[in-house]
Amino acid sequence: MAIGMMLAVIGGMLVCVQNTFNANVKKRVGAWATTTLVLGLGFLASLLIGLFQEGGGLFRVEEMETWYWFSGILGVGVVMSVTQGVERLGPSYAISIVMVSQILFALLWDTLGWFGLTAVPFTWKTVVGIVLIVGGVLVFQLSGKVQQTRKSINRAS
């Protein structure tokens, strides 16, 4: 469990860094070029590392539902949406919204047992957890806005 938590933290950090970089790349070359660059380099890195680690077994997909093969296409939407969200809102605000959205949709899919997941019961503890997470994000985001507003008022005075 500790390794899974550590990997999740690393993944969260990498998502934030990647999207910050992507927003800066997009300022110079545009959204589609950024998406192509990000996903193309990701494909190349995945292919080379996968071939090195798994060899010819890399593309063994007999047991997989065909529609899962296209999940990489969703990456286009992810990169486009989050990159532009980071550019327009800033990393902390955009990633906070992404995080809350991921949690809410994951909860929905877990509860309903969609996409091959085992259904997980929706309990009052789940509601408390969601309220705490969303409340924490709101406090975090609103506290920054209050400080920023105060600085603007002080500068105007």
mmCIF file of C-alpha atoms in Angstrom:
data_model
loop_
_atom_site.group_PDB
_atom_site.id
_atom_site.type_symbol
_atom_site.label_atom_id
_atom_site.label_comp_id
_atom_site.label_asym_id
_atom_site.label_seq_id
_atom_site.Cartn_x
_atom_site.Cartn_y
_atom_site.Cartn_z
ATOM 1 C CA MET A 1 0.000 0.000 0.000
ATOM 2 C CA ALA A 2 2.845 2.400 0.809
ATOM 3 C CA ILE A 3 4.378 1.897 -2.633
ATOM 4 C CA GLY A 4 1.001 2.539 -4.278
ATOM 5 C CA MET A 5 0.604 5.760 -2.288
ATOM 6 C CA MET A 6 4.137 6.860 -3.168
ATOM 7 C CA LEU A 7 3.510 6.172 -6.866
ATOM 8 C CA ALA A 8 0.249 8.141 -6.712
ATOM 9 C CA VAL A 9 2.068 11.115 -5.165
ATOM 10 C CA ILE A 10 4.780 10.920 -7.833
ATOM 11 C CA GLY A 11 2.072 10.705 -10.517
ATOM 12 C CA GLY A 12 0.342 13.782 -9.130
ATOM 13 C CA MET A 13 3.602 15.700 -9.082
ATOM 14 C CA LEU A 14 4.411 14.641 -12.646
ATOM 15 C CA VAL A 15 0.941 15.644 -13.900
ATOM 16 C CA CYS A 16 1.350 19.112 -12.409
ATOM 17 C CA VAL A 17 4.865 19.588 -13.794
ATOM 18 C CA GLN A 18 3.886 18.215 -17.207
ATOM 19 C CA ASN A 19 0.875 20.477 -17.522
ATOM 20 C CA THR A 20 2.838 23.523 -16.430
ATOM 21 C CA PHE A 21 5.444 22.708 -19.098
ATOM 22 C CA ASN A 22 2.689 22.019 -21.642
ATOM 23 C CA ALA A 23 1.066 25.406 -20.974
ATOM 24 C CA ASN A 24 4.414 27.102 -21.641
ATOM 25 C CA VAL A 25 4.976 25.104 -24.833
ATOM 26 C CA LYS A 26 1.437 25.968 -26.004
ATOM 27 C CA LYS A 27 2.212 29.694 -25.697
ATOM 28 C CA ARG A 28 4.912 29.261 -28.335
ATOM 29 C CA VAL A 29 3.603 26.636 -30.767
ATOM 30 C CA GLY A 30 -0.152 26.261 -30.207
ATOM 31 C CA ALA A 31 -2.416 23.648 -28.682
ATOM 32 C CA TRP A 32 -2.291 20.988 -31.400
ATOM 33 C CA ALA A 33 1.481 21.131 -31.804
ATOM 34 C CA THR A 34 1.832 20.841 -28.011
ATOM 35 C CA THR A 35 -0.506 17.841 -27.908
ATOM 36 C CA THR A 36 1.335 16.188 -30.799
ATOM 37 C CA LEU A 37 4.704 16.793 -29.157
ATOM 38 C CA VAL A 38 3.574 15.544 -25.742
ATOM 39 C CA LEU A 39 1.805 12.431 -26.969
ATOM 40 C CA GLY A 40 4.385 11.679 -29.674
ATOM 41 C CA LEU A 41 7.305 11.818 -27.259
ATOM 42 C CA GLY A 42 5.247 9.859 -24.731
ATOM 43 C CA PHE A 43 4.555 7.192 -27.345
ATOM 44 C CA LEU A 44 8.226 6.960 -28.262
ATOM 45 C CA ALA A 45 9.339 6.735 -24.624
ATOM 46 C CA SER A 46 6.659 4.150 -23.802
ATOM 47 C CA LEU A 47 7.519 2.068 -26.852
ATOM 48 C CA LEU A 48 11.254 2.008 -26.151
ATOM 49 C CA ILE A 49 10.920 1.330 -22.420
ATOM 50 C CA GLY A 50 8.177 -1.250 -23.045
ATOM 51 C CA LEU A 51 10.248 -3.102 -25.647
ATOM 52 C CA PHE A 52 13.255 -3.052 -23.336
ATOM 53 C CA GLN A 53 11.289 -4.397 -20.358
ATOM 54 C CA GLU A 54 8.765 -6.707 -22.020
ATOM 55 C CA GLY A 55 10.250 -7.499 -25.407
ATOM 56 C CA GLY A 56 7.879 -9.083 -27.914
ATOM 57 C CA GLY A 57 5.184 -9.531 -25.269
ATOM 58 C CA LEU A 58 4.571 -5.793 -25.209
ATOM 59 C CA PHE A 59 1.572 -5.971 -27.514
ATOM 60 C CA ARG A 60 -0.115 -9.126 -26.180
ATOM 61 C CA VAL A 61 -3.713 -7.938 -26.038
ATOM 62 C CA GLU A 62 -5.775 -11.093 -26.571
ATOM 63 C CA GLU A 63 -7.646 -10.824 -23.282
ATOM 64 C CA MET A 64 -8.474 -7.127 -23.593
ATOM 65 C CA GLU A 65 -11.757 -5.604 -24.672
ATOM 66 C CA THR A 66 -11.272 -3.969 -28.087
ATOM 67 C CA TRP A 67 -12.681 -0.616 -26.983
ATOM 68 C CA TYR A 68 -9.944 -0.324 -24.301
ATOM 69 C CA TRP A 69 -7.400 -0.121 -27.140
ATOM 70 C CA PHE A 70 -8.565 3.399 -27.889
ATOM 71 C CA SER A 71 -7.959 4.836 -24.434
ATOM 72 C CA GLY A 72 -4.878 6.628 -25.757
ATOM 73 C CA ILE A 73 -7.195 8.799 -27.813
ATOM 74 C CA LEU A 74 -8.573 10.106 -24.529
ATOM 75 C CA GLY A 75 -5.057 11.414 -23.876
ATOM 76 C CA VAL A 76 -5.637 13.991 -26.618
ATOM 77 C CA GLY A 77 -8.585 15.365 -24.659
ATOM 78 C CA VAL A 78 -6.634 15.224 -21.403
ATOM 79 C CA VAL A 79 -3.620 17.098 -22.761
ATOM 80 C CA MET A 80 -5.729 19.675 -24.619
ATOM 81 C CA SER A 81 -8.098 20.344 -21.716
ATOM 82 C CA VAL A 82 -5.632 20.440 -18.866
ATOM 83 C CA THR A 83 -2.951 22.359 -20.768
ATOM 84 C CA GLN A 84 -5.411 25.089 -21.685
ATOM 85 C CA GLY A 85 -6.918 25.045 -18.192
ATOM 86 C CA VAL A 86 -3.471 25.564 -16.643
ATOM 87 C CA GLU A 87 -2.751 28.392 -19.071
ATOM 88 C CA ARG A 88 -6.040 30.162 -18.311
ATOM 89 C CA LEU A 89 -6.354 29.478 -14.580
ATOM 90 C CA GLY A 90 -2.827 28.786 -13.361
ATOM 91 C CA PRO A 91 -1.507 25.406 -12.194
ATOM 92 C CA SER A 92 -2.916 25.246 -8.668
ATOM 93 C CA TYR A 93 -6.436 26.281 -9.601
ATOM 94 C CA ALA A 94 -6.641 24.133 -12.740
ATOM 95 C CA ILE A 95 -5.118 21.042 -11.125
ATOM 96 C CA SER A 96 -7.420 21.473 -8.103
ATOM 97 C CA ILE A 97 -10.425 21.365 -10.409
ATOM 98 C CA VAL A 98 -8.963 18.385 -12.290
ATOM 99 C CA MET A 99 -8.382 16.585 -8.979
ATOM 100 C CA VAL A 100 -11.924 17.161 -7.711
ATOM 101 C CA SER A 101 -13.339 16.146 -11.096
ATOM 102 C CA GLN A 102 -11.269 12.940 -11.110
ATOM 103 C CA ILE A 103 -12.420 12.049 -7.613
ATOM 104 C CA LEU A 104 -16.087 12.667 -8.376
ATOM 105 C CA PHE A 105 -16.033 10.672 -11.619
ATOM 106 C CA ALA A 106 -13.986 7.878 -10.031
ATOM 107 C CA LEU A 107 -16.553 7.716 -7.245
ATOM 108 C CA LEU A 108 -19.379 7.537 -9.781
ATOM 109 C CA TRP A 109 -17.691 4.779 -11.775
ATOM 110 C CA ASP A 110 -16.702 2.848 -8.631
ATOM 111 C CA THR A 111 -20.214 3.075 -7.219
ATOM 112 C CA LEU A 112 -21.870 1.998 -10.469
ATOM 113 C CA GLY A 113 -19.226 -0.603 -11.328
ATOM 114 C CA TRP A 114 -18.653 0.849 -14.796
ATOM 115 C CA PHE A 115 -15.732 0.060 -17.115
ATOM 116 C CA GLY A 116 -15.153 -3.393 -15.660
ATOM 117 C CA LEU A 117 -14.714 -2.129 -12.086
ATOM 118 C CA THR A 118 -16.126 -3.954 -9.116
ATOM 119 C CA ALA A 119 -18.990 -1.889 -7.687
ATOM 120 C CA VAL A 120 -18.083 -0.228 -4.387
ATOM 121 C CA PRO A 121 -20.909 0.742 -2.037
ATOM 122 C CA PHE A 122 -21.612 4.470 -1.585
ATOM 123 C CA THR A 123 -21.533 5.194 2.160
ATOM 124 C CA TRP A 124 -21.786 8.185 4.481
ATOM 125 C CA LYS A 125 -17.996 7.986 4.909
ATOM 126 C CA THR A 126 -17.665 8.548 1.183
ATOM 127 C CA VAL A 127 -19.842 11.658 1.429
ATOM 128 C CA VAL A 128 -17.762 12.992 4.338
ATOM 129 C CA GLY A 129 -14.558 12.364 2.391
ATOM 130 C CA ILE A 130 -15.839 14.138 -0.706
ATOM 131 C CA VAL A 131 -17.088 17.112 1.333
ATOM 132 C CA LEU A 132 -13.693 17.383 3.073
ATOM 133 C CA ILE A 133 -11.755 17.187 -0.199
ATOM 134 C CA VAL A 134 -13.947 19.704 -2.027
ATOM 135 C CA GLY A 135 -14.015 21.945 1.061
ATOM 136 C CA GLY A 136 -10.224 21.795 1.323
ATOM 137 C CA VAL A 137 -9.804 22.755 -2.322
ATOM 138 C CA LEU A 138 -12.259 25.646 -1.895
ATOM 139 C CA VAL A 139 -10.476 26.922 1.223
ATOM 140 C CA PHE A 140 -7.129 26.630 -0.554
ATOM 141 C CA GLN A 141 -8.323 28.471 -3.650
ATOM 142 C CA LEU A 142 -10.406 31.133 -1.891
ATOM 143 C CA SER A 143 -7.631 31.990 0.581
ATOM 144 C CA GLY A 144 -5.328 32.813 -2.331
ATOM 145 C CA LYS A 145 -7.981 35.002 -3.957
ATOM 146 C CA VAL A 146 -8.534 36.965 -0.711
ATOM 147 C CA GLN A 147 -4.789 37.644 -0.345
ATOM 148 C CA GLN A 148 -4.524 38.641 -3.998
ATOM 149 C CA THR A 149 -7.511 40.997 -3.633
ATOM 150 C CA ARG A 150 -5.996 42.580 -0.517
ATOM 151 C CA LYS A 151 -2.702 43.183 -2.352
ATOM 152 C CA SER A 152 -4.584 44.798 -5.246
ATOM 153 C CA ILE A 153 -6.516 47.051 -2.840
ATOM 154 C CA ASN A 154 -3.310 48.047 -1.001
ATOM 155 C CA ARG A 155 -1.567 48.899 -4.302
ATOM 156 C CA ALA A 156 -4.528 51.013 -5.387
ATOM 157 C CA SER A 157 -4.467 52.974 -2.113
#
